[in-house]
CSV table of C-alpha atoms in Angstrom, one decimal:
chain,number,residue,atom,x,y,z
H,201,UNK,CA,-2.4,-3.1,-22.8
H,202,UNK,CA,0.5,-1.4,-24.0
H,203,UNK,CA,3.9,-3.1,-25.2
H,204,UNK,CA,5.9,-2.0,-22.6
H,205,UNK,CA,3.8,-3.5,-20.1
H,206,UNK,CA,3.1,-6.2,-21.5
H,207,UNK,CA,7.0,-6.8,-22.1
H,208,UNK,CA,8.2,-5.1,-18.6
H,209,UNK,CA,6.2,-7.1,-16.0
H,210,UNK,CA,6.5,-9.9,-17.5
H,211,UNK,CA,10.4,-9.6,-17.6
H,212,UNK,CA,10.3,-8.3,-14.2
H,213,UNK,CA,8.7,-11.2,-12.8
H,214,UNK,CA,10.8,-13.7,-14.0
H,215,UNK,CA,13.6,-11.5,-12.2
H,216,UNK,CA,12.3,-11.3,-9.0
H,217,UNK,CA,11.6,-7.9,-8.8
H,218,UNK,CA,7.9,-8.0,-7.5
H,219,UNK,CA,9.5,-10.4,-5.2
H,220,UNK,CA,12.3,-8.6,-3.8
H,221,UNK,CA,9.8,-5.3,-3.6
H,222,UNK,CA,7.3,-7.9,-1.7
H,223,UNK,CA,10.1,-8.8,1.4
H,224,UNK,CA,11.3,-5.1,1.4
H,225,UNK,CA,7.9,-4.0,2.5
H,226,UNK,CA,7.7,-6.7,4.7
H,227,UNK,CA,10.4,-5.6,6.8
H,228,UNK,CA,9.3,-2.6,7.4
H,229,UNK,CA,6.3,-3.6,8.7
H,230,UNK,CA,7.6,-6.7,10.6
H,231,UNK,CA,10.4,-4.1,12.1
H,232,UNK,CA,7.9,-1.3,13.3
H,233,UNK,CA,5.2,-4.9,14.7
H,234,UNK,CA,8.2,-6.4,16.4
H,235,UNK,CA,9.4,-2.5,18.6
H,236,UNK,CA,5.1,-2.4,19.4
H,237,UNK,CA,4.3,-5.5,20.1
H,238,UNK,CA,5.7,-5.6,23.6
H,239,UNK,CA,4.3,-2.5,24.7
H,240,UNK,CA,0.4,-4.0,24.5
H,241,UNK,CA,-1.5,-7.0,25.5
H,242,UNK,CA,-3.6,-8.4,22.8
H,243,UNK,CA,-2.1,-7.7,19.1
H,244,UNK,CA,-4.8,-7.2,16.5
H,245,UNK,CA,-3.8,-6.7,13.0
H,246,UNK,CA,-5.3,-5.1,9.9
H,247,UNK,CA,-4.5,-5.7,6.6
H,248,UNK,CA,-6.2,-3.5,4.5
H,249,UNK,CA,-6.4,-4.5,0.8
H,250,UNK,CA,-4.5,-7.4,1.3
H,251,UNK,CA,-5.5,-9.3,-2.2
H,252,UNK,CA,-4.6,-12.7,-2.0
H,253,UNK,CA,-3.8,-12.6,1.6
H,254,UNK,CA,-0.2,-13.6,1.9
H,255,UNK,CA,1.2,-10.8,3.5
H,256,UNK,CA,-1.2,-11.0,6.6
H,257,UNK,CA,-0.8,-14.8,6.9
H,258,UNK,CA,2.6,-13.2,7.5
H,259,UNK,CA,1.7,-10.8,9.9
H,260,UNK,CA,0.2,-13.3,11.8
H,261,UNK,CA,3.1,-14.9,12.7
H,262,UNK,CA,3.9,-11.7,15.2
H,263,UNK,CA,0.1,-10.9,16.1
H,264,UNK,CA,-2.3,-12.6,18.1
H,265,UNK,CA,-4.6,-12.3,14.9
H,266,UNK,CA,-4.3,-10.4,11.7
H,267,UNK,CA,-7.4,-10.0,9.7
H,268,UNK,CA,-7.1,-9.2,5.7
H,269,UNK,CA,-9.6,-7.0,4.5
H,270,UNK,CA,-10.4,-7.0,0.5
H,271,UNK,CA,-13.1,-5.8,-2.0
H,272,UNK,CA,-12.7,-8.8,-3.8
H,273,UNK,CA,-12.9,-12.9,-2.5
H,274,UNK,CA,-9.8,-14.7,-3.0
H,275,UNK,CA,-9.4,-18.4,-3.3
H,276,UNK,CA,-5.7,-18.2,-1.9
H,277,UNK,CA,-8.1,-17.3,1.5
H,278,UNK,CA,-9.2,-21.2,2.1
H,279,UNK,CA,-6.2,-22.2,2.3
H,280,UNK,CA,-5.8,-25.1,4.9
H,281,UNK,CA,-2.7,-23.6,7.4
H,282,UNK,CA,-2.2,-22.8,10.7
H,283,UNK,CA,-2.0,-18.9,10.3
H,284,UNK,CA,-4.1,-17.0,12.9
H,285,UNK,CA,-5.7,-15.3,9.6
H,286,UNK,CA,-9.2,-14.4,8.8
H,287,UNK,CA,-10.4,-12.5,5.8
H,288,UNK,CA,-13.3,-10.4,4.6
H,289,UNK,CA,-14.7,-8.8,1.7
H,290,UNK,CA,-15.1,-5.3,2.4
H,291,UNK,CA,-14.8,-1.7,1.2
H,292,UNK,CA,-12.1,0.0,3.0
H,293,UNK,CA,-13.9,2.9,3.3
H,294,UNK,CA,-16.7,1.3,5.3
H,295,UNK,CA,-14.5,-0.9,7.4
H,296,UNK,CA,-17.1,-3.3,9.6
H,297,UNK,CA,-14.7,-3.8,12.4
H,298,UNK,CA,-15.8,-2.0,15.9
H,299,UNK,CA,-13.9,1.3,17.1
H,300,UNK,CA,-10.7,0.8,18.9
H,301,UNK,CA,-10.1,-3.1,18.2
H,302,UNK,CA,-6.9,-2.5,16.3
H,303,UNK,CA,-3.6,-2.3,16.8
H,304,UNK,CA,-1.5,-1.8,13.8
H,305,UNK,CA,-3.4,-1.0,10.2
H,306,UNK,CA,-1.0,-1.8,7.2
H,307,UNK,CA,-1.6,-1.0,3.3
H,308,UNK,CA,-0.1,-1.7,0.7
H,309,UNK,CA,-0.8,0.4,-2.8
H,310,UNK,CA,-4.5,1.1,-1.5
H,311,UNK,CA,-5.0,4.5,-1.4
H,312,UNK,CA,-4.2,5.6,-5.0
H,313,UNK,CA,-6.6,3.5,-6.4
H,314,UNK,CA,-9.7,4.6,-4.0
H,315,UNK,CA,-11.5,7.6,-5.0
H,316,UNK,CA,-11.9,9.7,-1.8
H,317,UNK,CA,-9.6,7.9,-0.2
H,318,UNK,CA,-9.4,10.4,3.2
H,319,UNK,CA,-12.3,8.0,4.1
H,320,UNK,CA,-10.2,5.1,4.2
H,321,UNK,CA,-7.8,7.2,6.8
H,322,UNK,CA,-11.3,8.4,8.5
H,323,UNK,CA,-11.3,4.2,8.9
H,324,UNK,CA,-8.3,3.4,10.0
H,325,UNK,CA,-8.6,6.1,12.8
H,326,UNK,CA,-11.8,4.9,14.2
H,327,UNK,CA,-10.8,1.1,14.2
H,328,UNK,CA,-7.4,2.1,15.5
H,329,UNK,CA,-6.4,2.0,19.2
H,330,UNK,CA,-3.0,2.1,20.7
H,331,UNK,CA,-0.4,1.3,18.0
H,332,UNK,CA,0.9,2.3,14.5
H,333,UNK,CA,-0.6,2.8,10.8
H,334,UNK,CA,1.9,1.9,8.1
H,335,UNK,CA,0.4,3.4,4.5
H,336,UNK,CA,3.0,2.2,1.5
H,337,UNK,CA,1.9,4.4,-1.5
H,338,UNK,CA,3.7,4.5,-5.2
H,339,UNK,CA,4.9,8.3,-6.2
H,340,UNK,CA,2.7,8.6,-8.9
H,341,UNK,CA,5.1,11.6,-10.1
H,342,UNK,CA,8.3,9.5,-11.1
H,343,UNK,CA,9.4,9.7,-14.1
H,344,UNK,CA,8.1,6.1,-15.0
H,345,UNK,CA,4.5,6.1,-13.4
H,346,UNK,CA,4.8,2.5,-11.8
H,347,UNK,CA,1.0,1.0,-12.7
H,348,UNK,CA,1.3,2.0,-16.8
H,349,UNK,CA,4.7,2.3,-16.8
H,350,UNK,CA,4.4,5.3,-18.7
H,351,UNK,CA,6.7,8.4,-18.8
H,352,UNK,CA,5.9,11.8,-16.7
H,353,UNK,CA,2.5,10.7,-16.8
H,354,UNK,CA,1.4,13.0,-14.1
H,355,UNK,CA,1.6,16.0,-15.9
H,356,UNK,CA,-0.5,15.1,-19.1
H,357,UNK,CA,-4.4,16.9,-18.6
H,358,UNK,CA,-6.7,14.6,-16.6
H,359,UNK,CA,-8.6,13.2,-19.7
H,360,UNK,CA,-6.0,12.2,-21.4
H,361,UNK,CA,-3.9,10.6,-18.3
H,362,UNK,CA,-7.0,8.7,-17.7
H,363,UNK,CA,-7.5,7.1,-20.7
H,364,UNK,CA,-3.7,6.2,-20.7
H,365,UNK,CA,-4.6,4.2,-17.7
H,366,UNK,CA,-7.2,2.7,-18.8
H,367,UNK,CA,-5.5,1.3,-21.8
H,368,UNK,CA,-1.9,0.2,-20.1
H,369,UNK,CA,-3.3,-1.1,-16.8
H,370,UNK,CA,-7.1,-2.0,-17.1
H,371,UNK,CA,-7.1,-3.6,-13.6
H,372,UNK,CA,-6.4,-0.7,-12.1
H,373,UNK,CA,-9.6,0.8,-11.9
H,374,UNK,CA,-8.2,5.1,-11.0
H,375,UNK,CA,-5.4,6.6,-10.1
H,376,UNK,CA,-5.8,9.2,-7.7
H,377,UNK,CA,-2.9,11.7,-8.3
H,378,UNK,CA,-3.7,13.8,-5.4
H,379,UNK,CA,-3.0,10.9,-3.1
H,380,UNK,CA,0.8,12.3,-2.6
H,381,UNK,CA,2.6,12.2,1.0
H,382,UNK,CA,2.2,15.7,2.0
H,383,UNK,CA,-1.6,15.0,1.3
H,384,UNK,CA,-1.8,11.5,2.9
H,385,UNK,CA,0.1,13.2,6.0
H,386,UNK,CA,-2.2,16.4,6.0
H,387,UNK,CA,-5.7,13.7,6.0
H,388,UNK,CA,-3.3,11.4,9.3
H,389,UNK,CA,-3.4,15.0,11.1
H,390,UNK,CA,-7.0,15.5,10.3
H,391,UNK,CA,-8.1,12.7,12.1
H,392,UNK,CA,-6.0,12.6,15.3
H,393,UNK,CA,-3.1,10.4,13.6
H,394,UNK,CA,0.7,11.4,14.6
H,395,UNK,CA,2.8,11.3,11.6
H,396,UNK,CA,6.5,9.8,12.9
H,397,UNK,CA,7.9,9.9,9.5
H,398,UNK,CA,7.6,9.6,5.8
H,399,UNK,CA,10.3,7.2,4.3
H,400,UNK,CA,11.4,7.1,0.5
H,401,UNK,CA,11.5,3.5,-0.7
H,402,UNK,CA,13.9,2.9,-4.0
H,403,UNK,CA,13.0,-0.5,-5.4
H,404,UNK,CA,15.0,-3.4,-6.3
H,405,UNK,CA,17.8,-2.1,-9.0
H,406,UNK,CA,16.2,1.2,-9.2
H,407,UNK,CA,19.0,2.8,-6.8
H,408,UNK,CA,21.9,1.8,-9.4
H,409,UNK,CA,19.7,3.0,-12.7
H,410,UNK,CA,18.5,6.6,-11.1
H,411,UNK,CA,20.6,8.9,-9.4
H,412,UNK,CA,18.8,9.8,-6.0
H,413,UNK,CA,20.3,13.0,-6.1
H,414,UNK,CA,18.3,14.0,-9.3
H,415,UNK,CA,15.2,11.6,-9.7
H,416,UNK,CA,12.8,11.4,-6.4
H,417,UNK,CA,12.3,8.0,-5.6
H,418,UNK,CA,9.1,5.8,-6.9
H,419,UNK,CA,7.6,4.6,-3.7
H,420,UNK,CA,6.9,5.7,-0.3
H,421,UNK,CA,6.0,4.7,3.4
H,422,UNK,CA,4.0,6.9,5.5
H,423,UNK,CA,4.0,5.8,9.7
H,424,UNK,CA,1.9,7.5,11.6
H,425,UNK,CA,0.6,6.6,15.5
H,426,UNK,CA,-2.5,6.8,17.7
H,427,UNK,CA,-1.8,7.3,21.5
């Protein structure tokens, strides 16, 4: 791991930076929930690659249910509360859920690390039925790539950018630089998704340290809807 990462997220932490990025995300999700929800009956919610599963215990709180969906168990998912939560271990791109059950899909920093990842969006059409899809991806072109924390990382060859991410972030299995939001958007039109906007996302103290104007910013949401 290299010493900037191993310096950075540390430091970051302590800040509250992960923290503050966490309840940023949340509201745009809980915003978009909140305008749908009283347009259906039942609420089913989706959280796809939801790790330890605290952000659809939140989501649950608005739904009827909210079910977290990861490759990996979690022990956080035992928990004894009252959230209308359940949790599988899954691959995204094989979602067991039946067609149409769903009505808003949310994930987080999923698709960039999923090789083939237009599957995933193949998913979260079929299991999709009347509501919203809300895809939060990191721009993998910033001038600080946000897993290694490496500069202008995008534009090393292939071989080399790999192995750089294997060595500064080792739990991050691939980065997929191809998973950029003209291409996420392109995939949501393949599969009969309506794209109502892509939204730049400038994290936490990032907006006084980069000028907007001149440095794109590091992180993205992508909402799109099935009618």
């Amino acid at each position: 791991m290299s010493f900037f990462r191993k310096f950075f997220v540390p430091l970051l932490s302590k800040l509250g930076f992960y923290e503050l990025r966490y309840l940023a995300y949340s509201k745009v999700v809980i915003r978009s929930a909140v305008l749908l929800r009283p347009k259906l009956g039942k609420f089913l919610c989706l959280d796809i690659g939801c790790s330890n599963g605290a952000f659809t215990r939140k989501l649950s709180g608005i739904c009827d249910e909210a079910i977290g969906l990861d490759m990996n168990f979690h022990s956080d998912w035992t928990m004894n509360d009252k959230a209308r939560a359940d949790f599988i271990v899954a691959d995204a791109s094989r979602i067991p859920i039946r067609s149409r059950s769903v009505n808003l899909v949310v994930a987080f920093s999923l698709l960039e690390h999923v090789p083939m990842w237009g599957r995933v969006i193949e998913q979260i059409s079929r299991v999709l039925d009347k509501g919203l899809v809300i895809i939060q991806i990191p721009n993998l072109r910033f001038i600080i790539e946000p897993h290694t924390y490496f500069p202008l990382l995008a534009y090393l060859p292939k071989r080399i950018r790999d192995v750089i991410v294997q060595v500064n972030c080792p739990g991050c299995g691939s980065l997929q630089f191809d998973c950029s939001p003209n291409n996420v958007v392109s995939a949501l039109n393949r599969d009969r998704l309506i794209p109502l906007g892509i939204y730049a996302h400038w994290h936490a103290g990032s907006i006084q340290l980069l000028s907007r104007n001149i440095v794109p910013p590091p992180s993205y949401f992508i909402i799109a809807l099935k009618s």
